[in-house]
């Protein structure tokens, strides 16, 4: 067991475990951490906790130090410079006639790396673009292709529910969503109803799927013949959340039943 905290390296982005190697660590505290992409600025989002490190896929890295006022000024300057670099990258991509959409840019804290995320319909040869950027910024350039769900998370927007997109508002990581989840919840398989702004299946299809799966276990299937005190009837509809079903009984009509 190791004492750890979770650190968010990017606002609304995924969080990661780091060794609680310093005293007085608490949520909201700005820190500098060691990552595979170099030194990064982040914020602690949990209290100190203990976890079994054997369940983690990669070894834990350490919190280097609590961020000073100067560190925070450096971080803000890096963000401003990265914003300007984003404009330059987009112009260079157009100049090289690359069919990509560059979404964002970010410096590592020590400016040892400048990372760009982009979206493209297919694989892109961006070597000339990378060389042009490296020549201008004199640092290691990384161009990373991301999916349309990641793009929606970066840009944001309003969903069909009228709320801000979940991915942009609170989702840290994307989970797998399948068409079977829509079928399980008896949602019409209309792309305009089950697809989000990104064009992929709605993330919220997963939210209630487990509840539907549990409630449907004891419910009969549509079309099944069932005998009740009113007579034998055919199951014609299901109310999964209320755990009820409706039977069509000859000479009686429709009868609603609840699963105990």
Tab-separated table of C-alpha atoms in Angstrom:
chain	number	residue	atom	x	y	z
A	1	UNK	CA	0.000	0.000	0.000
A	2	UNK	CA	1.206	3.512	-0.842
A	3	UNK	CA	-0.014	6.938	0.161
A	4	UNK	CA	-1.122	8.836	-2.960
A	5	UNK	CA	-3.127	11.811	-4.196
A	6	UNK	CA	-4.843	12.405	-7.510
A	7	UNK	CA	-3.601	15.298	-9.600
A	8	UNK	CA	-5.436	16.939	-12.500
A	9	UNK	CA	-2.938	18.122	-15.111
A	10	UNK	CA	-5.488	19.836	-17.287
A	11	UNK	CA	-8.784	21.449	-16.317
A	12	UNK	CA	-11.625	18.940	-16.878
A	13	UNK	CA	-9.053	16.458	-18.111
A	14	UNK	CA	-8.130	13.037	-16.717
A	15	UNK	CA	-6.506	12.797	-13.298
A	16	UNK	CA	-3.608	10.590	-12.246
A	17	UNK	CA	-2.225	9.085	-9.048
A	18	UNK	CA	1.053	10.450	-7.703
A	19	UNK	CA	3.001	9.474	-4.627
A	20	UNK	CA	2.173	11.695	-1.653
A	21	UNK	CA	5.867	12.251	-1.060
A	22	UNK	CA	5.485	15.698	0.518
A	23	UNK	CA	3.765	16.852	3.739
A	24	UNK	CA	0.616	19.001	3.918
A	25	UNK	CA	-0.833	17.919	0.561
A	26	UNK	CA	-4.518	18.800	0.158
A	27	UNK	CA	-7.150	19.360	-2.560
A	28	UNK	CA	-6.750	22.571	-4.570
A	29	UNK	CA	-3.011	22.808	-4.007
A	30	UNK	CA	-0.951	23.613	-7.132
A	31	UNK	CA	2.007	21.264	-7.600
A	32	UNK	CA	4.699	20.275	-10.059
A	33	UNK	CA	4.813	16.587	-10.944
A	34	UNK	CA	7.106	14.268	-12.849
A	35	UNK	CA	5.392	12.661	-15.887
A	36	UNK	CA	6.376	10.721	-18.993
A	37	UNK	CA	6.081	14.031	-20.844
A	38	UNK	CA	8.393	15.847	-18.463
A	39	UNK	CA	7.673	18.290	-15.670
A	40	UNK	CA	4.003	19.304	-15.529
A	41	UNK	CA	1.917	21.794	-13.559
A	42	UNK	CA	-1.235	20.423	-11.942
A	43	UNK	CA	-3.671	20.642	-9.053
A	44	UNK	CA	-4.425	18.085	-6.365
A	45	UNK	CA	-8.088	17.043	-6.410
A	46	UNK	CA	-8.227	14.480	-3.560
A	47	UNK	CA	-7.121	14.039	0.004
A	48	UNK	CA	-4.236	11.668	0.701
A	49	UNK	CA	-5.383	8.051	0.355
A	50	UNK	CA	-3.847	4.606	0.411
A	51	UNK	CA	-4.038	2.259	-2.582
A	52	UNK	CA	-2.604	-1.078	-3.595
A	53	UNK	CA	-0.073	-0.070	-6.254
A	54	UNK	CA	-0.078	-3.584	-7.734
A	55	UNK	CA	-3.378	-2.793	-9.469
A	56	UNK	CA	-1.838	0.093	-11.418
A	57	UNK	CA	-0.574	-0.413	-14.955
A	58	UNK	CA	2.461	1.872	-14.599
A	59	UNK	CA	4.779	2.746	-11.685
A	60	UNK	CA	3.806	5.794	-9.662
A	61	UNK	CA	5.758	9.001	-10.100
A	62	UNK	CA	6.329	11.667	-7.492
A	63	UNK	CA	5.157	15.159	-6.744
A	64	UNK	CA	8.306	17.253	-7.173
A	65	UNK	CA	7.251	20.281	-5.164
A	66	UNK	CA	4.397	22.566	-4.221
A	67	UNK	CA	4.112	25.287	-6.859
A	68	UNK	CA	5.402	28.728	-5.907
A	69	UNK	CA	4.031	32.046	-7.129
A	70	UNK	CA	6.842	32.123	-9.675
A	71	UNK	CA	5.870	28.624	-10.868
A	72	UNK	CA	2.303	29.771	-11.370
A	73	UNK	CA	3.507	32.784	-13.370
A	74	UNK	CA	5.598	30.469	-15.558
A	75	UNK	CA	2.558	28.231	-16.078
A	76	UNK	CA	0.402	31.192	-17.128
A	77	UNK	CA	3.088	32.367	-19.571
A	78	UNK	CA	3.333	28.854	-21.009
A	79	UNK	CA	-0.431	28.819	-21.566
A	80	UNK	CA	-0.303	32.190	-23.348
A	81	UNK	CA	2.635	31.135	-25.536
A	82	UNK	CA	0.921	27.827	-26.342
A	83	UNK	CA	-2.173	29.747	-27.441
A	84	UNK	CA	-0.035	31.770	-29.855
A	85	UNK	CA	1.710	28.586	-31.026
A	86	UNK	CA	-1.706	27.103	-31.822
A	87	UNK	CA	-2.384	29.930	-34.286
A	88	UNK	CA	1.022	29.441	-35.893
A	89	UNK	CA	0.476	25.683	-36.190
A	90	UNK	CA	-2.899	26.180	-37.892
A	91	UNK	CA	-1.375	28.620	-40.383
A	92	UNK	CA	1.494	26.228	-41.145
A	93	UNK	CA	-0.928	23.321	-41.552
A	94	UNK	CA	-2.847	25.347	-44.149
A	95	UNK	CA	0.414	26.330	-45.842
A	96	UNK	CA	1.402	22.654	-46.140
A	97	UNK	CA	-2.145	21.836	-47.336
A	98	UNK	CA	-2.769	19.344	-44.565
A	99	UNK	CA	-6.396	18.339	-44.060
A	100	UNK	CA	-6.296	18.492	-40.286
A	101	UNK	CA	-8.011	20.497	-37.579
A	102	UNK	CA	-5.556	21.504	-34.841
A	103	UNK	CA	-7.486	21.618	-31.561
A	104	UNK	CA	-5.052	22.788	-28.901
A	105	UNK	CA	-1.429	23.239	-27.917
A	106	UNK	CA	0.389	22.839	-24.606
A	107	UNK	CA	3.935	23.335	-23.326
A	108	UNK	CA	5.429	21.099	-20.666
A	109	UNK	CA	6.284	23.198	-17.620
A	110	UNK	CA	9.999	23.289	-18.452
A	111	UNK	CA	9.159	23.975	-22.143
A	112	UNK	CA	11.033	20.830	-23.123
A	113	UNK	CA	8.051	19.761	-25.230
A	114	UNK	CA	5.318	21.477	-27.234
A	115	UNK	CA	2.346	19.194	-27.818
A	116	UNK	CA	-0.408	19.727	-30.417
A	117	UNK	CA	-3.634	17.717	-30.690
A	118	UNK	CA	-5.363	17.494	-34.053
A	119	UNK	CA	-8.326	15.757	-35.696
A	120	UNK	CA	-8.200	14.266	-39.186
A	121	UNK	CA	-10.375	11.908	-41.228
A	122	UNK	CA	-7.412	9.629	-41.985
A	123	UNK	CA	-3.716	9.191	-41.249
A	124	UNK	CA	-1.692	12.297	-42.084
A	125	UNK	CA	1.996	12.748	-42.959
A	126	UNK	CA	2.817	15.725	-40.756
A	127	UNK	CA	6.624	15.414	-40.812
A	128	UNK	CA	7.121	18.668	-42.735
A	129	UNK	CA	4.819	20.488	-40.324
A	130	UNK	CA	6.711	19.081	-37.327
A	131	UNK	CA	10.044	20.191	-38.804
A	132	UNK	CA	8.710	23.699	-39.451
A	133	UNK	CA	7.426	23.970	-35.874
A	134	UNK	CA	10.676	22.613	-34.398
A	135	UNK	CA	12.658	25.136	-36.421
A	136	UNK	CA	10.530	27.992	-35.104
A	137	UNK	CA	10.197	26.996	-31.440
A	138	UNK	CA	13.518	25.173	-30.880
A	139	UNK	CA	11.965	22.476	-28.697
A	140	UNK	CA	10.672	18.931	-29.065
A	141	UNK	CA	7.426	18.935	-31.068
A	142	UNK	CA	4.760	16.275	-30.728
A	143	UNK	CA	1.684	16.139	-32.956
A	144	UNK	CA	-0.938	13.723	-31.666
A	145	UNK	CA	-4.091	12.718	-33.548
A	146	UNK	CA	-7.217	12.455	-31.394
A	147	UNK	CA	-10.793	11.316	-32.035
A	148	UNK	CA	-13.979	13.314	-32.535
A	149	UNK	CA	-15.091	12.656	-28.945
A	150	UNK	CA	-11.891	14.296	-27.707
A	151	UNK	CA	-12.561	17.225	-30.044
A	152	UNK	CA	-16.044	17.708	-28.574
A	153	UNK	CA	-14.540	17.628	-25.085
A	154	UNK	CA	-12.031	20.338	-26.034
A	155	UNK	CA	-14.486	22.627	-27.835
A	156	UNK	CA	-17.663	22.056	-25.806
A	157	UNK	CA	-21.227	22.809	-26.839
A	158	UNK	CA	-24.857	22.188	-25.915
A	159	UNK	CA	-26.382	18.707	-25.990
A	160	UNK	CA	-29.908	17.731	-27.048
A	161	UNK	CA	-30.862	17.833	-23.335
A	162	UNK	CA	-30.146	21.577	-23.255
A	163	UNK	CA	-27.171	21.168	-20.931
A	164	UNK	CA	-23.478	21.677	-21.644
A	165	UNK	CA	-21.841	18.556	-23.066
A	166	UNK	CA	-21.044	16.029	-20.320
A	167	UNK	CA	-17.572	15.438	-21.747
A	168	UNK	CA	-16.764	19.130	-21.512
A	169	UNK	CA	-18.469	19.640	-18.148
A	170	UNK	CA	-17.469	16.776	-15.877
A	171	UNK	CA	-16.436	13.546	-17.627
A	172	UNK	CA	-12.749	12.868	-17.022
A	173	UNK	CA	-12.408	9.849	-19.278
A	174	UNK	CA	-14.460	8.272	-22.048
A	175	UNK	CA	-16.067	4.899	-21.405
A	176	UNK	CA	-17.233	2.426	-24.008
A	177	UNK	CA	-20.804	2.986	-25.245
A	178	UNK	CA	-22.587	0.423	-27.440
A	179	UNK	CA	-25.752	0.334	-29.527
A	180	UNK	CA	-26.984	-2.467	-27.241
A	181	UNK	CA	-27.319	0.107	-24.460
A	182	UNK	CA	-29.873	2.012	-26.538
A	183	UNK	CA	-31.720	-1.246	-27.318
A	184	UNK	CA	-31.644	-2.228	-23.655
A	185	UNK	CA	-33.394	1.049	-22.758
A	186	UNK	CA	-35.961	0.733	-25.580
A	187	UNK	CA	-34.706	3.919	-27.243
A	188	UNK	CA	-35.526	4.337	-30.919
A	189	UNK	CA	-32.391	3.672	-32.976
A	190	UNK	CA	-32.584	7.027	-34.726
A	191	UNK	CA	-29.124	8.601	-35.227
A	192	UNK	CA	-30.516	12.048	-34.436
A	193	UNK	CA	-31.722	10.731	-31.066
A	194	UNK	CA	-28.850	8.503	-29.937
A	195	UNK	CA	-25.812	10.331	-31.380
A	196	UNK	CA	-24.155	13.288	-29.691
A	197	UNK	CA	-22.607	16.438	-31.128
A	198	UNK	CA	-19.459	14.455	-31.931
A	199	UNK	CA	-21.412	12.061	-34.137
A	200	UNK	CA	-20.766	9.131	-31.801
A	201	UNK	CA	-23.227	7.406	-29.471
A	202	UNK	CA	-24.339	9.570	-26.539
A	203	UNK	CA	-22.191	9.103	-23.440
A	204	UNK	CA	-25.345	9.338	-21.307
A	205	UNK	CA	-26.633	6.046	-22.757
A	206	UNK	CA	-24.359	4.420	-20.177
A	207	UNK	CA	-25.660	6.299	-17.153
A	208	UNK	CA	-28.883	4.300	-16.636
A	209	UNK	CA	-27.938	1.138	-18.502
A	210	UNK	CA	-27.061	-0.853	-15.373
A	211	UNK	CA	-30.393	0.073	-13.766
A	212	UNK	CA	-32.289	-1.111	-16.846
A	213	UNK	CA	-30.284	-4.348	-16.947
A	214	UNK	CA	-31.027	-5.132	-13.283
A	215	UNK	CA	-34.740	-4.241	-13.523
A	216	UNK	CA	-35.256	-6.317	-16.677
A	217	UNK	CA	-33.923	-9.540	-15.136
A	218	UNK	CA	-37.299	-10.626	-13.711
A	219	UNK	CA	-39.507	-9.004	-16.342
A	220	UNK	CA	-41.055	-11.261	-19.007
A	221	UNK	CA	-40.199	-10.771	-22.672
A	222	UNK	CA	-42.578	-9.095	-25.084
A	223	UNK	CA	-44.905	-11.640	-26.691
A	224	UNK	CA	-44.614	-14.156	-23.867
A	225	UNK	CA	-47.813	-15.953	-22.763
A	226	UNK	CA	-48.498	-15.665	-19.006
A	227	UNK	CA	-51.334	-17.002	-16.839
A	228	UNK	CA	-52.724	-14.718	-14.135
A	229	UNK	CA	-55.898	-14.763	-12.092
A	230	UNK	CA	-57.707	-12.765	-14.795
A	231	UNK	CA	-56.783	-15.365	-17.415
A	232	UNK	CA	-53.983	-16.078	-19.889
A	233	UNK	CA	-52.586	-13.130	-21.754
A	234	UNK	CA	-49.745	-11.910	-23.956
A	235	UNK	CA	-47.133	-9.427	-22.764
A	236	UNK	CA	-47.604	-6.325	-24.939
A	237	UNK	CA	-45.496	-3.692	-23.131
A	238	UNK	CA	-42.868	-3.236	-20.413
A	239	UNK	CA	-42.192	-0.407	-17.957
A	240	UNK	CA	-38.651	-1.322	-16.967
A	241	UNK	CA	-38.002	1.413	-14.400
A	242	UNK	CA	-41.251	0.705	-12.526
A	243	UNK	CA	-40.786	-3.069	-13.009
A	244	UNK	CA	-44.264	-3.521	-14.486
A	245	UNK	CA	-45.626	-5.200	-17.617
A	246	UNK	CA	-48.939	-5.123	-19.436
A	247	UNK	CA	-50.852	-8.211	-20.563
A	248	UNK	CA	-53.465	-8.324	-23.299
A	249	UNK	CA	-56.087	-10.848	-22.152
A	250	UNK	CA	-58.928	-11.902	-24.503
A	251	UNK	CA	-62.377	-10.733	-23.326
A	252	UNK	CA	-60.711	-8.818	-20.455
A	253	UNK	CA	-58.461	-6.315	-22.166
A	254	UNK	CA	-55.184	-4.990	-20.869
A	255	UNK	CA	-54.045	-5.774	-17.342
A	256	UNK	CA	-50.992	-4.235	-15.695
A	257	UNK	CA	-48.811	-6.364	-13.418
A	258	UNK	CA	-45.870	-5.589	-11.143
A	259	UNK	CA	-42.866	-7.842	-10.619
A	260	UNK	CA	-42.189	-8.356	-6.918
